[in-house]
Structure formats: C-alpha cells, structure tokens
Amino acid sequence: LQLHYSGHYHCEGWVLSEQSPWIESEPVTVTVHGVPLSGVSLWAQPPGGQVALGDRLVLSCAVAKGTGPLSFTWHRGGSGTLLGTGPLLDLPHVGDNDSGHCHCRVSNGDSMAESVPLNVTVL
C-alpha cells in the first residue's frame, strides 16, 4: 500500500436487466496514512565498532516501523559531520580519524528518526 493510493473509489458492473444494465456503486473515500519512523537501529561489523587500523568497518542501519521512501544519512559526533548516505556505510580502510560516535538518521519526508550512537574505536 502506498500513500498515493488515497482517493475516491467505486465499482461498476453489468447487471442482466433491461431497465439498467450498467450500475455503479456509491463512492468510498480511502485515506492512506503514513507511519512515522521508529525503531532505528545500527549494527557494526566487526561487532561493537572496534576495528584495527586499516581494517574494514561496515555499519548497517535498519528501521523497525515507518513508511517510505526512506533516505539514510550517516553522521559522526556532535558536529553531525556527514559520513555518507544509504542504509550501509562501508569504510574499507579505517584510519585514526574514523574513531568517535556515529549514528544513522532516517527520513521519509514527513518524519525523521535517529539511531542510538555507536562508539567506533580504531585500535
């Protein structure tokens, strides 16, 4: 079901009768409501966000509830520095500057929600 399916609907049919062979039902209004985003979670590989210098870190963001289309952004620290977009953030060769608290932010155009920050530690 999509938000754009909201509207007025009716059905039409052929009736085997000489008086009125084609009939139409009364219209009904269908309203599709968007579901606000909630339950945004973040996973890391390796687990816990502890990674050796130069190794690969993959962060994944998921949404438990909410209607789309969804857009994902990745941020670091209190400054909100943009790290990337999409449900996955792949850092193939982490460096010292990749340490810190990261979180994902999800938006559907109507609402926005964030994950709990994950502390990435480069060893």
PDB file of C-alpha atoms in Angstrom:
ATOM      1  CA  LEU A   1       0.000   0.000   0.000  1.00  0.00           C
ATOM      2  CA  GLN A   2       1.362   3.406  -0.938  1.00  0.00           C
ATOM      3  CA  LEU A   3       0.401   6.911   0.176  1.00  0.00           C
ATOM      4  CA  HIS A   4      -0.650   7.828  -3.374  1.00  0.00           C
ATOM      5  CA  TYR A   5      -3.397   5.179  -3.261  1.00  0.00           C
ATOM      6  CA  SER A   6      -5.555   7.607  -1.251  1.00  0.00           C
ATOM      7  CA  GLY A   7      -8.620   8.710  -3.194  1.00  0.00           C
ATOM      8  CA  HIS A   8     -12.227   8.027  -4.134  1.00  0.00           C
ATOM      9  CA  TYR A   9     -13.184   4.564  -5.345  1.00  0.00           C
ATOM     10  CA  HIS A  10     -16.301   2.922  -6.714  1.00  0.00           C
ATOM     11  CA  CYS A  11     -17.140  -0.239  -8.564  1.00  0.00           C
ATOM     12  CA  GLU A  12     -19.126  -0.687 -11.736  1.00  0.00           C
ATOM     13  CA  GLY A  13     -20.811  -3.755 -13.070  1.00  0.00           C
ATOM     14  CA  TRP A  14     -23.098  -5.204 -15.650  1.00  0.00           C
ATOM     15  CA  VAL A  15     -26.469  -6.400 -14.446  1.00  0.00           C
ATOM     16  CA  LEU A  16     -28.607  -8.677 -16.582  1.00  0.00           C
ATOM     17  CA  SER A  17     -31.658  -6.449 -16.578  1.00  0.00           C
ATOM     18  CA  GLU A  18     -33.425  -4.487 -19.274  1.00  0.00           C
ATOM     19  CA  GLN A  19     -34.012  -1.414 -17.077  1.00  0.00           C
ATOM     20  CA  SER A  20     -30.446  -0.555 -16.067  1.00  0.00           C
ATOM     21  CA  PRO A  21     -27.801  -2.927 -17.391  1.00  0.00           C
ATOM     22  CA  TRP A  22     -24.817  -0.900 -16.140  1.00  0.00           C
ATOM     23  CA  ILE A  23     -24.711   0.165 -12.489  1.00  0.00           C
ATOM     24  CA  GLU A  24     -22.203   1.959 -10.316  1.00  0.00           C
ATOM     25  CA  SER A  25     -21.730   1.784  -6.546  1.00  0.00           C
ATOM     26  CA  GLU A  26     -21.660   4.776  -4.258  1.00  0.00           C
ATOM     27  CA  PRO A  27     -18.128   6.146  -3.957  1.00  0.00           C
ATOM     28  CA  VAL A  28     -15.997   5.456  -0.886  1.00  0.00           C
ATOM     29  CA  THR A  29     -13.028   7.501   0.272  1.00  0.00           C
ATOM     30  CA  VAL A  30      -9.806   5.678   1.109  1.00  0.00           C
ATOM     31  CA  THR A  31      -7.139   7.573   3.045  1.00  0.00           C
ATOM     32  CA  VAL A  32      -3.713   6.001   3.435  1.00  0.00           C
ATOM     33  CA  HIS A  33      -1.777   7.426   6.365  1.00  0.00           C
ATOM     34  CA  GLY A  34       1.986   7.379   6.629  1.00  0.00           C
ATOM     35  CA  VAL A  35       3.514   5.563   9.575  1.00  0.00           C
ATOM     36  CA  PRO A  36       6.050   7.693  11.487  1.00  0.00           C
ATOM     37  CA  LEU A  37       9.568   6.323  11.644  1.00  0.00           C
ATOM     38  CA  SER A  38      10.606   4.497  14.810  1.00  0.00           C
ATOM     39  CA  GLY A  39      12.961   1.812  15.989  1.00  0.00           C
ATOM     40  CA  VAL A  40      16.043   2.935  14.061  1.00  0.00           C
ATOM     41  CA  SER A  41      18.930   0.641  14.927  1.00  0.00           C
ATOM     42  CA  LEU A  42      22.579   0.414  13.961  1.00  0.00           C
ATOM     43  CA  TRP A  43      24.806  -2.672  13.654  1.00  0.00           C
ATOM     44  CA  ALA A  44      28.534  -2.856  13.084  1.00  0.00           C
ATOM     45  CA  GLN A  45      30.822  -5.440  11.560  1.00  0.00           C
ATOM     46  CA  PRO A  46      33.054  -6.147  13.397  1.00  0.00           C
ATOM     47  CA  PRO A  47      30.574  -6.160  16.306  1.00  0.00           C
ATOM     48  CA  GLY A  48      30.791  -3.320  18.788  1.00  0.00           C
ATOM     49  CA  GLY A  49      32.550  -0.988  16.366  1.00  0.00           C
ATOM     50  CA  GLN A  50      36.072  -1.934  17.474  1.00  0.00           C
ATOM     51  CA  VAL A  51      38.312  -2.253  14.441  1.00  0.00           C
ATOM     52  CA  ALA A  52      42.064  -2.393  13.823  1.00  0.00           C
ATOM     53  CA  LEU A  53      43.711   0.472  11.965  1.00  0.00           C
ATOM     54  CA  GLY A  54      43.496  -0.167   8.219  1.00  0.00           C
ATOM     55  CA  ASP A  55      40.791  -2.846   8.513  1.00  0.00           C
ATOM     56  CA  ARG A  56      37.263  -2.689   7.138  1.00  0.00           C
ATOM     57  CA  LEU A  57      34.262  -1.409   9.115  1.00  0.00           C
ATOM     58  CA  VAL A  58      30.698  -1.822   7.854  1.00  0.00           C
ATOM     59  CA  LEU A  59      27.820  -0.048   9.592  1.00  0.00           C
ATOM     60  CA  SER A  60      24.225  -1.021   8.850  1.00  0.00           C
ATOM     61  CA  CYS A  61      21.068   0.967   9.638  1.00  0.00           C
ATOM     62  CA  ALA A  62      17.557  -0.513   9.870  1.00  0.00           C
ATOM     63  CA  VAL A  63      14.074   0.837  10.599  1.00  0.00           C
ATOM     64  CA  ALA A  64      11.517  -1.204  12.572  1.00  0.00           C
ATOM     65  CA  LYS A  65       8.463   0.888  11.586  1.00  0.00           C
ATOM     66  CA  GLY A  66       7.708   3.600   9.080  1.00  0.00           C
ATOM     67  CA  THR A  67       6.545   4.144   5.545  1.00  0.00           C
ATOM     68  CA  GLY A  68       8.893   5.138   2.746  1.00  0.00           C
ATOM     69  CA  PRO A  69      10.543   6.082   0.594  1.00  0.00           C
ATOM     70  CA  LEU A  70      13.352   6.186   3.138  1.00  0.00           C
ATOM     71  CA  SER A  71      16.574   8.174   2.935  1.00  0.00           C
ATOM     72  CA  PHE A  72      19.559   7.360   5.159  1.00  0.00           C
ATOM     73  CA  THR A  73      22.432   9.601   6.226  1.00  0.00           C
ATOM     74  CA  TRP A  74      25.426   8.815   8.444  1.00  0.00           C
ATOM     75  CA  HIS A  75      26.897  11.308  10.919  1.00  0.00           C
ATOM     76  CA  ARG A  76      29.808  11.497  13.349  1.00  0.00           C
ATOM     77  CA  GLY A  77      29.924  13.217  16.737  1.00  0.00           C
ATOM     78  CA  GLY A  78      28.090  16.257  17.990  1.00  0.00           C
ATOM     79  CA  SER A  79      29.027  18.255  14.891  1.00  0.00           C
ATOM     80  CA  GLY A  80      26.860  15.991  12.750  1.00  0.00           C
ATOM     81  CA  THR A  81      29.573  15.628  10.093  1.00  0.00           C
ATOM     82  CA  LEU A  82      28.081  13.796   7.094  1.00  0.00           C
ATOM     83  CA  LEU A  83      29.872  10.482   6.518  1.00  0.00           C
ATOM     84  CA  GLY A  84      27.692   9.024   3.787  1.00  0.00           C
ATOM     85  CA  THR A  85      24.229   8.069   2.576  1.00  0.00           C
ATOM     86  CA  GLY A  86      22.334   4.813   2.194  1.00  0.00           C
ATOM     87  CA  PRO A  87      21.472   2.023   4.648  1.00  0.00           C
ATOM     88  CA  LEU A  88      25.100   0.780   4.678  1.00  0.00           C
ATOM     89  CA  LEU A  89      28.269   2.715   5.425  1.00  0.00           C
ATOM     90  CA  ASP A  90      31.337   0.817   4.236  1.00  0.00           C
ATOM     91  CA  LEU A  91      34.730   2.074   5.413  1.00  0.00           C
ATOM     92  CA  PRO A  92      37.231  -0.260   3.680  1.00  0.00           C
ATOM     93  CA  HIS A  93      40.381   1.102   5.396  1.00  0.00           C
ATOM     94  CA  VAL A  94      39.655   2.858   8.697  1.00  0.00           C
ATOM     95  CA  GLY A  95      42.054   5.492   9.963  1.00  0.00           C
ATOM     96  CA  ASP A  96      42.583   7.281  13.259  1.00  0.00           C
ATOM     97  CA  ASN A  97      40.098   9.986  12.217  1.00  0.00           C
ATOM     98  CA  ASP A  98      37.302   7.378  11.952  1.00  0.00           C
ATOM     99  CA  SER A  99      37.097   6.994  15.751  1.00  0.00           C
ATOM    100  CA  GLY A 100      34.146   8.562  17.528  1.00  0.00           C
ATOM    101  CA  HIS A 101      30.407   8.310  17.955  1.00  0.00           C
ATOM    102  CA  CYS A 102      28.487   7.533  14.744  1.00  0.00           C
ATOM    103  CA  HIS A 103      24.759   7.394  14.174  1.00  0.00           C
ATOM    104  CA  CYS A 104      22.393   6.999  11.250  1.00  0.00           C
ATOM    105  CA  ARG A 105      19.479   9.314  10.542  1.00  0.00           C
ATOM    106  CA  VAL A 106      16.458   8.171   8.555  1.00  0.00           C
ATOM    107  CA  SER A 107      13.862  10.380   6.903  1.00  0.00           C
ATOM    108  CA  ASN A 108      10.729   9.658   4.890  1.00  0.00           C
ATOM    109  CA  GLY A 109       9.898  13.265   4.030  1.00  0.00           C
ATOM    110  CA  ASP A 110       7.322  13.505   6.825  1.00  0.00           C
ATOM    111  CA  SER A 111       9.304  12.379   9.849  1.00  0.00           C
ATOM    112  CA  MET A 112      12.890  11.768  10.917  1.00  0.00           C
ATOM    113  CA  ALA A 113      14.455   9.396  13.460  1.00  0.00           C
ATOM    114  CA  GLU A 114      17.992   8.601  14.594  1.00  0.00           C
ATOM    115  CA  SER A 115      19.760   5.546  15.920  1.00  0.00           C
ATOM    116  CA  VAL A 116      21.495   5.440  19.266  1.00  0.00           C
ATOM    117  CA  PRO A 117      25.119   6.463  18.642  1.00  0.00           C
ATOM    118  CA  LEU A 118      27.752   3.748  18.327  1.00  0.00           C
ATOM    119  CA  ASN A 119      31.248   4.442  19.601  1.00  0.00           C
ATOM    120  CA  VAL A 120      33.675   3.434  16.850  1.00  0.00           C
ATOM    121  CA  THR A 121      37.110   2.630  18.265  1.00  0.00           C
ATOM    122  CA  VAL A 122      40.102   2.296  15.963  1.00  0.00           C
ATOM    123  CA  LEU A 123      42.717   0.127  17.660  1.00  0.00           C
TER     124      LEU A 123
END
